[in-house]
């Protein structure tokens, strides 16, 4: 348990994950592009440094949780990047959801320095990051997976080694296909309930515990019926993940009919300036089509 942990990217997810590491007693060094977010972690016991390079130089394991593929690229490369501070035997764990094929390239670059890479995207939303109950899907070397587990347990309850490098990101995309399909079903169902004049709260209570129950229904359903669009996961980030799904599906020749439809619905909402809403605001696209408004 004596390995020093670095954390880069203290957004909605990273701040909760890093805070859990600190609270579980780990030695944590942080960097965030916007300094104030690192200061918040320093206030609860982390050490804030001034570059990704400084994180890699002072830690055995460097965790990354930034937005998209170019952002992982940005924190890895350049004079102040992770790669310039990385040494033999060190481990980089990428919790961002990014391109599976770029992941292979990053892992190779890290491997050229004698270090290791695990792709370890997460699921469970901002609530899971804060409570330490994330699902983590991991691709990479089995020994490095074993090395990482005692630290990942600080913020994850389901920690699964799913295969070689890149497999973690592919499983995360499987997860996203399931998430948006469920989100479309929840949106249609609640708008249908609204059209039928049902009590939405009672409807949710009646169905959430049965065969139709889901994380999305239980966590976002109550938000949707009171028109609370604050994001656990923004439409912009959701759309980024769907782009990754569509790209990977194209490479693999896999049909993703429903996911393509939801991608277009989110695109319409982005055009209306709603990219900062939570992904449960998908229902607004159906409201626009039907003239029915949820929760009125
Ligand atoms: P977020 O709140 O928008 O935070 C993004 C983080 O990335 C911030 O710390 C941001 O720094 C940093 N960042 C972005 N671009 C950067 C760049 N070019 N260089 C350096 N830092 C950069 O996003 P989030 O919700 O935490 O998501 C982070 C990752 O987790 C994403 O890949 C997302 O898909 C994935 N994820 C999110 C959820 C969720 O429910 N939110 C669930 C599962 C997985 P600043 O503070 O300076 O902007």
PDB file of C-alpha atoms in Angstrom, residues 49-167:
ATOM      1  CA  UNK A  49       1.873  20.190  -8.093  1.00  0.00           C
ATOM      2  CA  UNK A  50       2.211  22.423 -11.131  1.00  0.00           C
ATOM      3  CA  UNK A  51       2.336  19.998 -14.095  1.00  0.00           C
ATOM      4  CA  UNK A  52       1.473  16.464 -15.257  1.00  0.00           C
ATOM      5  CA  UNK A  53       5.235  15.891 -15.468  1.00  0.00           C
ATOM      6  CA  UNK A  54       5.623  16.731 -11.779  1.00  0.00           C
ATOM      7  CA  UNK A  55       2.881  14.213 -10.947  1.00  0.00           C
ATOM      8  CA  UNK A  56       4.649  11.438 -12.880  1.00  0.00           C
ATOM      9  CA  UNK A  57       8.022  12.334 -11.372  1.00  0.00           C
ATOM     10  CA  UNK A  58       6.782  12.102  -7.809  1.00  0.00           C
ATOM     11  CA  UNK A  59       4.444   9.094  -8.061  1.00  0.00           C
ATOM     12  CA  UNK A  60       4.562   5.350  -8.732  1.00  0.00           C
ATOM     13  CA  UNK A  61       1.068   5.205 -10.179  1.00  0.00           C
ATOM     14  CA  UNK A  62      -0.387   8.096 -12.211  1.00  0.00           C
ATOM     15  CA  UNK A  63      -4.143   8.110 -12.730  1.00  0.00           C
ATOM     16  CA  UNK A  64      -5.724  10.261 -15.439  1.00  0.00           C
ATOM     17  CA  UNK A  65      -9.394  11.273 -15.735  1.00  0.00           C
ATOM     18  CA  UNK A  66      -9.823  13.963 -18.405  1.00  0.00           C
ATOM     19  CA  UNK A  67     -12.516  14.495 -21.028  1.00  0.00           C
ATOM     20  CA  UNK A  68     -11.583  13.053 -24.423  1.00  0.00           C
ATOM     21  CA  UNK A  69      -8.818  11.466 -26.516  1.00  0.00           C
ATOM     22  CA  UNK A  70      -7.073  14.785 -27.418  1.00  0.00           C
ATOM     23  CA  UNK A  71      -7.078  15.731 -23.733  1.00  0.00           C
ATOM     24  CA  UNK A  72      -5.296  12.526 -22.704  1.00  0.00           C
ATOM     25  CA  UNK A  73      -2.911  13.291 -25.575  1.00  0.00           C
ATOM     26  CA  UNK A  74      -2.377  16.795 -24.127  1.00  0.00           C
ATOM     27  CA  UNK A  75      -1.558  15.623 -20.593  1.00  0.00           C
ATOM     28  CA  UNK A  76       0.785  12.909 -21.852  1.00  0.00           C
ATOM     29  CA  UNK A  77       2.815  14.906 -24.343  1.00  0.00           C
ATOM     30  CA  UNK A  78       4.850  18.092 -24.409  1.00  0.00           C
ATOM     31  CA  UNK A  79       7.616  19.358 -22.158  1.00  0.00           C
ATOM     32  CA  UNK A  80       5.370  19.292 -19.084  1.00  0.00           C
ATOM     33  CA  UNK A  81       3.548  16.076 -19.993  1.00  0.00           C
ATOM     34  CA  UNK A  82       3.363  12.790 -18.090  1.00  0.00           C
ATOM     35  CA  UNK A  83       5.677  11.019 -20.549  1.00  0.00           C
ATOM     36  CA  UNK A  84       8.502  13.453 -19.801  1.00  0.00           C
ATOM     37  CA  UNK A  85       8.361  12.540 -16.109  1.00  0.00           C
ATOM     38  CA  UNK A  86       7.741   8.808 -16.389  1.00  0.00           C
ATOM     39  CA  UNK A  87      10.328   6.192 -15.358  1.00  0.00           C
ATOM     40  CA  UNK A  88      10.768   2.444 -15.586  1.00  0.00           C
ATOM     41  CA  UNK A  89       8.252   0.304 -13.695  1.00  0.00           C
ATOM     42  CA  UNK A  90       5.760   3.104 -13.200  1.00  0.00           C
ATOM     43  CA  UNK A  91       2.119   2.605 -14.024  1.00  0.00           C
ATOM     44  CA  UNK A  92      -0.310   4.943 -15.801  1.00  0.00           C
ATOM     45  CA  UNK A  93      -4.015   4.225 -15.302  1.00  0.00           C
ATOM     46  CA  UNK A  94      -6.342   6.059 -17.675  1.00  0.00           C
ATOM     47  CA  UNK A  95      -9.881   6.438 -16.292  1.00  0.00           C
ATOM     48  CA  UNK A  96     -11.027   8.726 -19.128  1.00  0.00           C
ATOM     49  CA  UNK A  97     -13.386   7.324 -21.753  1.00  0.00           C
ATOM     50  CA  UNK A  98     -11.410   7.599 -24.983  1.00  0.00           C
ATOM     51  CA  UNK A  99     -10.747   5.915 -28.325  1.00  0.00           C
ATOM     52  CA  UNK A 100      -9.767   2.229 -28.038  1.00  0.00           C
ATOM     53  CA  UNK A 101      -7.334   2.580 -30.966  1.00  0.00           C
ATOM     54  CA  UNK A 102      -5.623   5.709 -29.537  1.00  0.00           C
ATOM     55  CA  UNK A 103      -5.339   3.753 -26.274  1.00  0.00           C
ATOM     56  CA  UNK A 104      -3.165   1.163 -28.017  1.00  0.00           C
ATOM     57  CA  UNK A 105      -0.865   3.960 -29.204  1.00  0.00           C
ATOM     58  CA  UNK A 106      -0.604   5.588 -25.751  1.00  0.00           C
ATOM     59  CA  UNK A 107       0.119   2.208 -24.137  1.00  0.00           C
ATOM     60  CA  UNK A 108       2.924   1.630 -26.623  1.00  0.00           C
ATOM     61  CA  UNK A 109       4.478   5.054 -25.918  1.00  0.00           C
ATOM     62  CA  UNK A 110       4.397   4.366 -22.181  1.00  0.00           C
ATOM     63  CA  UNK A 111       5.781   0.864 -22.772  1.00  0.00           C
ATOM     64  CA  UNK A 112       8.726   2.335 -24.714  1.00  0.00           C
ATOM     65  CA  UNK A 113       9.747   4.063 -21.451  1.00  0.00           C
ATOM     66  CA  UNK A 114       9.636   0.790 -19.508  1.00  0.00           C
ATOM     67  CA  UNK A 115       6.384   1.786 -17.824  1.00  0.00           C
ATOM     68  CA  UNK A 116       2.904   0.231 -17.968  1.00  0.00           C
ATOM     69  CA  UNK A 117      -0.582   1.320 -19.053  1.00  0.00           C
ATOM     70  CA  UNK A 118      -4.003   0.191 -17.921  1.00  0.00           C
ATOM     71  CA  UNK A 119      -7.115   1.526 -19.625  1.00  0.00           C
ATOM     72  CA  UNK A 120      -9.646   1.708 -16.813  1.00  0.00           C
ATOM     73  CA  UNK A 121     -12.751   3.692 -17.748  1.00  0.00           C
ATOM     74  CA  UNK A 122     -15.452   3.943 -15.116  1.00  0.00           C
ATOM     75  CA  UNK A 123     -19.220   3.832 -14.850  1.00  0.00           C
ATOM     76  CA  UNK A 124     -21.543   4.878 -12.053  1.00  0.00           C
ATOM     77  CA  UNK A 125     -21.849   8.626 -12.530  1.00  0.00           C
ATOM     78  CA  UNK A 126     -20.886  11.494 -10.269  1.00  0.00           C
ATOM     79  CA  UNK A 127     -22.708   9.727  -7.396  1.00  0.00           C
ATOM     80  CA  UNK A 128     -20.520   6.638  -7.815  1.00  0.00           C
ATOM     81  CA  UNK A 129     -17.335   8.740  -7.852  1.00  0.00           C
ATOM     82  CA  UNK A 130     -18.352  10.601  -4.699  1.00  0.00           C
ATOM     83  CA  UNK A 131     -19.512   7.496  -2.826  1.00  0.00           C
ATOM     84  CA  UNK A 132     -16.668   5.275  -4.045  1.00  0.00           C
ATOM     85  CA  UNK A 133     -18.993   2.778  -5.722  1.00  0.00           C
ATOM     86  CA  UNK A 134     -17.838   2.962  -9.349  1.00  0.00           C
ATOM     87  CA  UNK A 135     -17.646   0.061 -11.772  1.00  0.00           C
ATOM     88  CA  UNK A 136     -14.184  -0.020 -13.346  1.00  0.00           C
ATOM     89  CA  UNK A 137     -13.494  -1.990 -16.538  1.00  0.00           C
ATOM     90  CA  UNK A 138      -9.818  -2.646 -17.078  1.00  0.00           C
ATOM     91  CA  UNK A 139      -7.702  -3.611 -20.057  1.00  0.00           C
ATOM     92  CA  UNK A 140      -3.999  -4.439 -19.851  1.00  0.00           C
ATOM     93  CA  UNK A 141      -1.428  -6.695 -18.215  1.00  0.00           C
ATOM     94  CA  UNK A 142      -2.786  -9.027 -15.506  1.00  0.00           C
ATOM     95  CA  UNK A 143       0.063  -8.316 -13.038  1.00  0.00           C
ATOM     96  CA  UNK A 144      -0.450  -4.572 -13.376  1.00  0.00           C
ATOM     97  CA  UNK A 145      -4.162  -5.112 -12.833  1.00  0.00           C
ATOM     98  CA  UNK A 146      -3.362  -6.908  -9.539  1.00  0.00           C
ATOM     99  CA  UNK A 147      -1.027  -4.053  -8.608  1.00  0.00           C
ATOM    100  CA  UNK A 148      -3.777  -1.487  -9.199  1.00  0.00           C
ATOM    101  CA  UNK A 149      -6.625  -3.157  -7.304  1.00  0.00           C
ATOM    102  CA  UNK A 150      -5.780  -1.995  -3.722  1.00  0.00           C
ATOM    103  CA  UNK A 151      -5.904   1.610  -4.969  1.00  0.00           C
ATOM    104  CA  UNK A 152      -8.916   1.260  -7.245  1.00  0.00           C
ATOM    105  CA  UNK A 153     -10.841  -0.131  -4.271  1.00  0.00           C
ATOM    106  CA  UNK A 154     -10.772   3.398  -2.849  1.00  0.00           C
ATOM    107  CA  UNK A 155     -13.430   4.459  -5.386  1.00  0.00           C
ATOM    108  CA  UNK A 156     -14.664   1.287  -7.064  1.00  0.00           C
ATOM    109  CA  UNK A 157     -16.752  -1.657  -5.918  1.00  0.00           C
ATOM    110  CA  UNK A 158     -16.881  -3.617  -9.190  1.00  0.00           C
ATOM    111  CA  UNK A 159     -13.345  -3.889 -10.543  1.00  0.00           C
ATOM    112  CA  UNK A 160     -13.071  -6.204 -13.532  1.00  0.00           C
ATOM    113  CA  UNK A 161     -10.078  -7.177 -15.641  1.00  0.00           C
ATOM    114  CA  UNK A 162     -11.797  -7.558 -19.012  1.00  0.00           C
ATOM    115  CA  UNK A 163      -8.842  -8.336 -21.316  1.00  0.00           C
ATOM    116  CA  UNK A 164      -5.726  -6.897 -22.951  1.00  0.00           C
ATOM    117  CA  UNK A 165      -4.968  -3.210 -23.562  1.00  0.00           C
ATOM    118  CA  UNK A 166      -7.934  -1.456 -25.183  1.00  0.00           C
ATOM    119  CA  UNK A 167     -10.489  -3.989 -23.949  1.00  0.00           C
TER     120      UNK A 167
END
